[in-house]
Coordinates of C-alpha atoms and ligand atoms in Angstrom, one line a residue:
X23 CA -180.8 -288.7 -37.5
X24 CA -181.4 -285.7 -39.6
X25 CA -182.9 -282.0 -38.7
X26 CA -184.5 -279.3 -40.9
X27 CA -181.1 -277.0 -40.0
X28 CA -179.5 -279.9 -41.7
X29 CA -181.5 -281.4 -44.8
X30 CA -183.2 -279.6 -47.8
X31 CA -184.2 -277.3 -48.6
X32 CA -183.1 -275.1 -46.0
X33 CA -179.4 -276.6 -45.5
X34 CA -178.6 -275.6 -49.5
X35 CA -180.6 -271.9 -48.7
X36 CA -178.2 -271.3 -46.0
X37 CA -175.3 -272.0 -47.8
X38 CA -176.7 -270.0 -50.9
X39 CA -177.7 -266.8 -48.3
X40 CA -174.2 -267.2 -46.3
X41 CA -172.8 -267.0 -49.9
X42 CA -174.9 -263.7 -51.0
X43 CA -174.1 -262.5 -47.3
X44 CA -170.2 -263.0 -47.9
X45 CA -170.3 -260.9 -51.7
X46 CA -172.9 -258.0 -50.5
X47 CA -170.7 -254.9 -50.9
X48 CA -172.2 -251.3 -49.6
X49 CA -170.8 -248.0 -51.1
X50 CA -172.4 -246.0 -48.2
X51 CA -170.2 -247.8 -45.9
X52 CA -167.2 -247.0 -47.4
X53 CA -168.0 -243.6 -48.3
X54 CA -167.7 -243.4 -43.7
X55 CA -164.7 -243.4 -41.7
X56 CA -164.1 -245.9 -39.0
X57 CA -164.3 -243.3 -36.1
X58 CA -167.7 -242.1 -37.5
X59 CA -169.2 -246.0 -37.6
X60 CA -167.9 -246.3 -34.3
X61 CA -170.1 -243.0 -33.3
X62 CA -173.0 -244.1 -34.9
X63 CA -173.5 -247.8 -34.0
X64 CA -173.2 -246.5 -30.5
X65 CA -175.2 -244.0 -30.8
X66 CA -179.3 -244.0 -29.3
X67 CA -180.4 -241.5 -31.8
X68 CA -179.3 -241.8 -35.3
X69 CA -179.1 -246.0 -35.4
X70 CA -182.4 -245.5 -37.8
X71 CA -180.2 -243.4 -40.1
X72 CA -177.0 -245.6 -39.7
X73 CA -178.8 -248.8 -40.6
X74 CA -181.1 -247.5 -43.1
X75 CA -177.4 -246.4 -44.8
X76 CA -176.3 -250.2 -44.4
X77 CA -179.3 -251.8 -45.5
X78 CA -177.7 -253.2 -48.4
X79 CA -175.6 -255.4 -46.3
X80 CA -176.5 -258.8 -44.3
X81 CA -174.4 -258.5 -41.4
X82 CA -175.5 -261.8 -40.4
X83 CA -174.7 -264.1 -37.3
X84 CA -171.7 -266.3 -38.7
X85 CA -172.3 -269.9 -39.1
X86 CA -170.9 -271.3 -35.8
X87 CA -173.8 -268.7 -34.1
X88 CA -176.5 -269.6 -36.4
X89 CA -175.9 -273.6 -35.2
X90 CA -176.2 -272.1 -31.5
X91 CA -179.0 -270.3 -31.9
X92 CA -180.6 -274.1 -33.5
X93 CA -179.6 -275.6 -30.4
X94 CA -180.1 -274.0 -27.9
X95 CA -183.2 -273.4 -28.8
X96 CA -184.2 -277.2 -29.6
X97 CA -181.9 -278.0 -26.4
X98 CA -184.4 -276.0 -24.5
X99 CA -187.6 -277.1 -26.2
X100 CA -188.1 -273.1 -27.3
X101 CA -192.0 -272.6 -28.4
X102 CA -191.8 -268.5 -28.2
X103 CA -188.8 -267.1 -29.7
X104 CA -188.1 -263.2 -30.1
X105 CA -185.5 -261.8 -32.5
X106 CA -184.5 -258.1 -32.3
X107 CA -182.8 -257.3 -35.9
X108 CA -183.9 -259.8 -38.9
X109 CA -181.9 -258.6 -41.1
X110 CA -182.2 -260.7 -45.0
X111 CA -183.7 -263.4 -42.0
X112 CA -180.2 -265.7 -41.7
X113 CA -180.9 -266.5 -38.1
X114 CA -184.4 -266.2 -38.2
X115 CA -184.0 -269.1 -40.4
X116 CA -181.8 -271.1 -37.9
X117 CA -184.8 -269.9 -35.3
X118 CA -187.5 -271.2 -37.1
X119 CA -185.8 -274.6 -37.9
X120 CA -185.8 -275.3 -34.4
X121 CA -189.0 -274.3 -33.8
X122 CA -190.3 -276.9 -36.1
X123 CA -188.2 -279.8 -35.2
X124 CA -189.5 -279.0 -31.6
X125 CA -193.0 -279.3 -33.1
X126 CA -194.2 -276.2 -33.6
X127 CA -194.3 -272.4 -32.1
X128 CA -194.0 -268.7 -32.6
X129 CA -191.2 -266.4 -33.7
X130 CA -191.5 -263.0 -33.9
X131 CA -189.2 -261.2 -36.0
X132 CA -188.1 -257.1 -36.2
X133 CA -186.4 -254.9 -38.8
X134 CA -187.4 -251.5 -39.8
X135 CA -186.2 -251.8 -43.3
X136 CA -188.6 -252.2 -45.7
X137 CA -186.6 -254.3 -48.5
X138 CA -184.6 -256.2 -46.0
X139 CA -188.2 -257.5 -44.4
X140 CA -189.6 -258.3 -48.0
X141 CA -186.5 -260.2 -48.7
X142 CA -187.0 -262.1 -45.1
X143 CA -190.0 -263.3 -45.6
X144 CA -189.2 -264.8 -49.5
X145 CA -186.4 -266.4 -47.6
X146 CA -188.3 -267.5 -45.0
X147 CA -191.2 -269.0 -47.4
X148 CA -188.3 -270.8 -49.0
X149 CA -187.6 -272.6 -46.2
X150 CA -191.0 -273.2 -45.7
X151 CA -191.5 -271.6 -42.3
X152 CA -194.6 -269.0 -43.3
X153 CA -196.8 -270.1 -40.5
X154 CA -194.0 -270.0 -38.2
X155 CA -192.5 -266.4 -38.4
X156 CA -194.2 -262.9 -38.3
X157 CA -191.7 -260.0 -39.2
X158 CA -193.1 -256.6 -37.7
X159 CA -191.4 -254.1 -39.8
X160 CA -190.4 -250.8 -38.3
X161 CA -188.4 -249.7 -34.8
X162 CA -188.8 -252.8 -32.8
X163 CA -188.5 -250.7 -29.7
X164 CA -192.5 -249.7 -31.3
X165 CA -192.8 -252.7 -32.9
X166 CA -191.8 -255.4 -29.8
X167 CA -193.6 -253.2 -27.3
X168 CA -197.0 -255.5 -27.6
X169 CA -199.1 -258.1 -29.0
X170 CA -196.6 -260.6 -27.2
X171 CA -196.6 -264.3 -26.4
X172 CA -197.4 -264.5 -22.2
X173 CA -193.9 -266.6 -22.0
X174 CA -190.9 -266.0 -24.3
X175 CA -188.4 -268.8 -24.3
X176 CA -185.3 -267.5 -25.9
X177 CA -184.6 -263.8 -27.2
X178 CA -182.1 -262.9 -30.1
X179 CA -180.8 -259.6 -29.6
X180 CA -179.1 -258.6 -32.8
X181 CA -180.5 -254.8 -33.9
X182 CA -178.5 -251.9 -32.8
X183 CA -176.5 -252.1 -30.4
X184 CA -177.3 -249.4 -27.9
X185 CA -180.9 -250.3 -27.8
X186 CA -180.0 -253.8 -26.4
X187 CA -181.1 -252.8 -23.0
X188 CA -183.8 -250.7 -23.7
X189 CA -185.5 -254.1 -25.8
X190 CA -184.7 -256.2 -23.3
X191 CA -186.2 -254.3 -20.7
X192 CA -189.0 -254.5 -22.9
X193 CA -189.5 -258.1 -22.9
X194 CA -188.4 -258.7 -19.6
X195 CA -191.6 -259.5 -18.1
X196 CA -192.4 -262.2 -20.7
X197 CA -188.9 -263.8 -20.3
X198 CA -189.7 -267.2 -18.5
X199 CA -187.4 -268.8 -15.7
X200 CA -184.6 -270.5 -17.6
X201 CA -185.1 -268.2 -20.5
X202 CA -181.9 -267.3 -22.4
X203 CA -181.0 -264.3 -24.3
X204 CA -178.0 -264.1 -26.9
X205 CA -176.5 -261.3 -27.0
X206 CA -174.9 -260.8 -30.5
X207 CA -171.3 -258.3 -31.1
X208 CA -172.5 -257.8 -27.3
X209 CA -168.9 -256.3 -26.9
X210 CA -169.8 -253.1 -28.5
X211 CA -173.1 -252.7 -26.0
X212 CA -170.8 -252.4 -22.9
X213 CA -173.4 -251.3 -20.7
X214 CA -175.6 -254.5 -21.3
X215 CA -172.9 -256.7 -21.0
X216 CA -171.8 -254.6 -17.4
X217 CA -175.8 -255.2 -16.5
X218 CA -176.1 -258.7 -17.5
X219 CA -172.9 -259.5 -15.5
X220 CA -173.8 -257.8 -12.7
X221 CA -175.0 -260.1 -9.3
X222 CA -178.2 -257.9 -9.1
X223 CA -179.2 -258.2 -12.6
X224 CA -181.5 -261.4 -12.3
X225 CA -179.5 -263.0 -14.8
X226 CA -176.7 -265.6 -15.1
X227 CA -174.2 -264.3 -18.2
X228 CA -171.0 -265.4 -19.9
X229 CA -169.2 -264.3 -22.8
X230 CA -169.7 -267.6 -25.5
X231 CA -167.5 -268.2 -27.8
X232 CA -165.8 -264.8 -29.8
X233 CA -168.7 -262.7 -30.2
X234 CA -171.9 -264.0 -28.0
X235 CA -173.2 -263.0 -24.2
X236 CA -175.2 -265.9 -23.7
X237 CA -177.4 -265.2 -21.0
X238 CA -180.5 -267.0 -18.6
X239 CA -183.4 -265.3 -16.5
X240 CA -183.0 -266.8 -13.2
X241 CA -186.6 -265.9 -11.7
Ligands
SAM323 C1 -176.7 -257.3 -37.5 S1 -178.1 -257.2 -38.5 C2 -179.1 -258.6 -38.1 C3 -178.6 -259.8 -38.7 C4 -179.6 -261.0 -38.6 N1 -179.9 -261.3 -37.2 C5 -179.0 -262.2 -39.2 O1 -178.3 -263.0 -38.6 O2 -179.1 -262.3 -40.5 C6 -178.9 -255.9 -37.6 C7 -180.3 -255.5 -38.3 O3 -181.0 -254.9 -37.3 C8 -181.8 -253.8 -37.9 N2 -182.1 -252.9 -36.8 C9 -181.3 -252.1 -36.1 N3 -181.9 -251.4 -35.2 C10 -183.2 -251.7 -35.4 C11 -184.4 -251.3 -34.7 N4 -184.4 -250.3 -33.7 N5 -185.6 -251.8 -35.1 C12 -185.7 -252.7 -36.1 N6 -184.6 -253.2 -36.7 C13 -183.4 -252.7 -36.4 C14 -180.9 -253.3 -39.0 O4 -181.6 -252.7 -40.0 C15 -180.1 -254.6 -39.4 O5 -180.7 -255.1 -40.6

């Protein structure tokens, strides 16, 4: 039984991007102390600035989240798919495989750096996912705030980490019963994961494996 995750051409892409991934080096980052990353991935205001000064690396979902993200969304038969933060399109890739093994859908990507989006969407053409993907480029808490399927199936949350709540409340109305959300590095967005968890949250959530809230809409 084979699967587009697993056959060519996007099985060899992978492994090429996950390569290029692995060797992207960024000056910028070095040139910033750990206490001041810290600062800045948690802050609301200056995430713009902070990623803009990372944009030369991938920062992707590892491989073992990437194969999640595949199935659960073919588990679930996923037909509306929302990513927040594409990045160079690693697990949009992933996304979109499922998608077409499930016979067809929407995913709708968002990344407010210009080069990282152009380099997306080559990758994603690669692949040979064009007519499944839409990147909106800019702040996806403008970009993911309409023009949205009525029902969203599963929802990537990925982008900066203190806006995980804000994009979330975003989408919420869209999220279907049974819809899941994976929360990625959701251990530095400690007061999503504390309203996830939380009985009143109209969600179920548990920590998945070492760096994923995994996450379903009960109603
Ligand atoms: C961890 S990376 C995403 C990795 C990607 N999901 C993958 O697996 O390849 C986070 C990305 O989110 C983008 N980002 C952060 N905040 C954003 C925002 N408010 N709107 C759009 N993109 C954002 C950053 O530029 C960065 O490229």
């Amino acid at each position: 039984m084979t699967t587009t995750l697993t056959t060519s051409p996007l099985a060899p892409l992978l492994d090429r991007l996950f390569a290029q991934a692995d060797a992207a080096t960024s000056p910028a980052l070095a040139g910033i102390s750990r206490e001041e990353r810290a600062r800045l991935m948690h802050s609301r205001t200056e995430y713009l600035d902070f990623y803009g000064r990372l944009k030369d690396l991938w920062l992707p979902v590892s491989r073992q989240t990437g194969a999640l993200l595949y199935l659960l969304a073919r588990s679930t038969g996923a037909r509306n798919v929302v990513e927040f933060g594409t990045s160079f399109g690693i697990s949009t890739l992933h996304l979109a495989a499922a998608l077409r093994d499930n016979g067809g859908g929407r995913l709708i990507g968002s990344e407010f750096e210009p080069s990282k989006v152009a380099r997306a969407r080559e990758h994603l053409a690669e692949g040979g996912f064009a007519d499944l993907v839409e990147i909106r480029e800019g702040d996806a808490l403008q970009t993911l705030a309409s023009d949205l399927p009525d029902t969203i199936d599963l929802l990537l949350l990925d982008g900066a980490k203190a806006l995980y709540g804000d994009i979330l409340a975003l989408l919420e109305p869209r999220l279907r019963p049974g819809a899941l959300i994976v929360a990625d590095n959701a251990d530095d967005s400690p007061d999503y994961l504390a309203h996830m968890r939380s009985p009143a949250s109209g969600y179920l959530s548990v920590p998945f494996a070492q760096d994923v809230e995994l996450s379903m809409r009960l109603g």
